[in-house]
């Protein structure tokens, strides 16, 4: 996953009388889940998808997501594998077609 791309869809399946879920992420291979993606109000369990705008504050290679029944925290599921969030660079200049001479200078800009 990268910052600045389209939102990432987190998906799950729910069985039984689950009406709302809360979603958390872990930065330590799922040892703890102190970071909530949703609010304490949660999101509807169906449709079983949440569009996550990845914030710039998350960096890591040992991330996992956990879905928890809002009304019963004993009912939960976590991502099977870890994932990584990396940054993204966009090159603004040069854009192509420029002619630079050996020993000259040129502006390189990125965001």
mmCIF file of C-alpha atoms in Angstrom:
data_model
loop_
_atom_site.group_PDB
_atom_site.id
_atom_site.type_symbol
_atom_site.label_atom_id
_atom_site.label_comp_id
_atom_site.label_asym_id
_atom_site.label_seq_id
_atom_site.Cartn_x
_atom_site.Cartn_y
_atom_site.Cartn_z
ATOM 1 C CA UNK A 1 0.000 0.000 0.000
ATOM 2 C CA UNK A 2 1.145 3.520 -0.603
ATOM 3 C CA UNK A 3 0.090 6.922 0.644
ATOM 4 C CA UNK A 4 -1.715 9.203 -1.743
ATOM 5 C CA UNK A 5 -3.266 6.453 -3.818
ATOM 6 C CA UNK A 6 -6.916 5.560 -3.960
ATOM 7 C CA UNK A 7 -8.442 4.444 -0.662
ATOM 8 C CA UNK A 8 -7.765 0.810 0.215
ATOM 9 C CA UNK A 9 -10.820 -1.397 0.683
ATOM 10 C CA UNK A 10 -10.758 -3.513 3.829
ATOM 11 C CA UNK A 11 -13.147 -6.435 3.412
ATOM 12 C CA UNK A 12 -14.449 -9.169 5.711
ATOM 13 C CA UNK A 13 -17.298 -11.629 6.042
ATOM 14 C CA UNK A 14 -19.732 -11.677 8.944
ATOM 15 C CA UNK A 15 -22.001 -14.472 10.121
ATOM 16 C CA UNK A 16 -24.721 -14.159 12.718
ATOM 17 C CA UNK A 17 -26.306 -11.131 14.379
ATOM 18 C CA UNK A 18 -23.394 -8.701 13.954
ATOM 19 C CA UNK A 19 -24.730 -5.233 13.120
ATOM 20 C CA UNK A 20 -21.657 -2.991 13.462
ATOM 21 C CA UNK A 21 -17.904 -3.515 13.569
ATOM 22 C CA UNK A 22 -14.893 -1.510 14.655
ATOM 23 C CA UNK A 23 -11.629 -1.730 12.733
ATOM 24 C CA UNK A 24 -8.139 -1.453 14.212
ATOM 25 C CA UNK A 25 -4.591 -1.736 12.920
ATOM 26 C CA UNK A 26 -1.438 -3.056 14.530
ATOM 27 C CA UNK A 27 2.138 -1.996 13.832
ATOM 28 C CA UNK A 28 3.707 -4.959 15.670
ATOM 29 C CA UNK A 29 2.564 -8.090 13.807
ATOM 30 C CA UNK A 30 -0.773 -8.134 15.642
ATOM 31 C CA UNK A 31 0.608 -8.299 19.173
ATOM 32 C CA UNK A 32 -1.530 -5.265 20.071
ATOM 33 C CA UNK A 33 -4.184 -3.215 18.255
ATOM 34 C CA UNK A 34 -4.145 0.236 19.882
ATOM 35 C CA UNK A 35 -4.950 2.138 16.677
ATOM 36 C CA UNK A 36 -8.586 2.470 15.617
ATOM 37 C CA UNK A 37 -9.336 3.105 11.967
ATOM 38 C CA UNK A 38 -13.050 3.650 12.520
ATOM 39 C CA UNK A 39 -14.685 5.731 15.250
ATOM 40 C CA UNK A 40 -16.098 4.233 18.422
ATOM 41 C CA UNK A 41 -19.499 4.240 16.680
ATOM 42 C CA UNK A 42 -18.144 1.626 14.264
ATOM 43 C CA UNK A 43 -19.398 0.971 10.745
ATOM 44 C CA UNK A 44 -22.182 -1.315 9.482
ATOM 45 C CA UNK A 45 -21.120 -4.966 9.286
ATOM 46 C CA UNK A 46 -22.782 -5.202 5.875
ATOM 47 C CA UNK A 47 -21.820 -4.463 3.232
ATOM 48 C CA UNK A 48 -18.610 -5.982 4.513
ATOM 49 C CA UNK A 49 -16.252 -3.328 3.166
ATOM 50 C CA UNK A 50 -14.614 -0.191 4.552
ATOM 51 C CA UNK A 51 -12.795 2.294 2.326
ATOM 52 C CA UNK A 52 -9.659 3.336 4.241
ATOM 53 C CA UNK A 53 -7.832 6.568 3.430
ATOM 54 C CA UNK A 54 -4.356 5.663 4.653
ATOM 55 C CA UNK A 55 -2.979 8.506 6.798
ATOM 56 C CA UNK A 56 0.574 9.789 6.297
ATOM 57 C CA UNK A 57 1.424 9.005 9.915
ATOM 58 C CA UNK A 58 1.557 5.219 9.417
ATOM 59 C CA UNK A 59 4.807 3.643 8.285
ATOM 60 C CA UNK A 60 5.755 0.046 8.719
ATOM 61 C CA UNK A 61 6.317 -3.462 7.471
ATOM 62 C CA UNK A 62 4.605 -5.384 10.265
ATOM 63 C CA UNK A 63 1.026 -4.144 9.982
ATOM 64 C CA UNK A 64 -2.180 -6.121 10.467
ATOM 65 C CA UNK A 65 -5.885 -5.232 10.546
ATOM 66 C CA UNK A 66 -8.453 -6.515 13.020
ATOM 67 C CA UNK A 67 -12.260 -6.405 12.688
ATOM 68 C CA UNK A 68 -14.215 -6.521 15.975
ATOM 69 C CA UNK A 69 -17.943 -6.891 16.614
ATOM 70 C CA UNK A 70 -18.848 -3.535 18.181
ATOM 71 C CA UNK A 71 -21.209 -5.194 20.662
ATOM 72 C CA UNK A 72 -19.070 -8.231 21.512
ATOM 73 C CA UNK A 73 -15.304 -7.746 21.533
ATOM 74 C CA UNK A 74 -14.833 -11.519 21.915
ATOM 75 C CA UNK A 75 -15.933 -11.837 18.269
ATOM 76 C CA UNK A 76 -13.138 -10.701 15.993
ATOM 77 C CA UNK A 77 -10.925 -11.598 13.063
ATOM 78 C CA UNK A 78 -7.521 -10.339 11.968
ATOM 79 C CA UNK A 79 -5.667 -10.289 8.693
ATOM 80 C CA UNK A 80 -3.854 -13.541 8.052
ATOM 81 C CA UNK A 81 -0.665 -11.894 6.844
ATOM 82 C CA UNK A 82 1.181 -8.702 7.638
ATOM 83 C CA UNK A 83 1.384 -5.900 5.107
ATOM 84 C CA UNK A 84 3.540 -2.849 4.500
ATOM 85 C CA UNK A 85 2.707 0.820 3.968
ATOM 86 C CA UNK A 86 5.272 2.868 2.095
ATOM 87 C CA UNK A 87 5.497 6.473 0.968
ATOM 88 C CA UNK A 88 5.090 7.722 -2.565
ATOM 89 C CA UNK A 89 7.046 10.279 -4.577
ATOM 90 C CA UNK A 90 5.833 12.120 -7.658
ATOM 91 C CA UNK A 91 8.434 13.647 -9.962
ATOM 92 C CA UNK A 92 7.402 17.149 -11.066
ATOM 93 C CA UNK A 93 10.543 18.180 -12.926
ATOM 94 C CA UNK A 94 12.111 17.187 -15.269
ATOM 95 C CA UNK A 95 9.036 16.001 -17.157
ATOM 96 C CA UNK A 96 10.811 14.816 -20.298
ATOM 97 C CA UNK A 97 12.105 16.495 -23.396
ATOM 98 C CA UNK A 98 14.505 18.814 -21.537
ATOM 99 C CA UNK A 99 18.056 19.076 -22.813
ATOM 100 C CA UNK A 100 20.688 19.404 -20.128
ATOM 101 C CA UNK A 101 24.348 19.926 -20.873
ATOM 102 C CA UNK A 102 27.207 18.159 -19.176
ATOM 103 C CA UNK A 103 28.412 20.315 -16.257
ATOM 104 C CA UNK A 104 25.211 22.408 -16.297
ATOM 105 C CA UNK A 105 22.506 22.535 -13.663
ATOM 106 C CA UNK A 106 18.879 21.613 -13.778
ATOM 107 C CA UNK A 107 16.017 21.699 -11.311
ATOM 108 C CA UNK A 108 14.733 18.381 -10.016
ATOM 109 C CA UNK A 109 11.467 18.744 -8.079
ATOM 110 C CA UNK A 110 9.230 16.171 -6.437
ATOM 111 C CA UNK A 111 6.268 16.017 -4.097
#
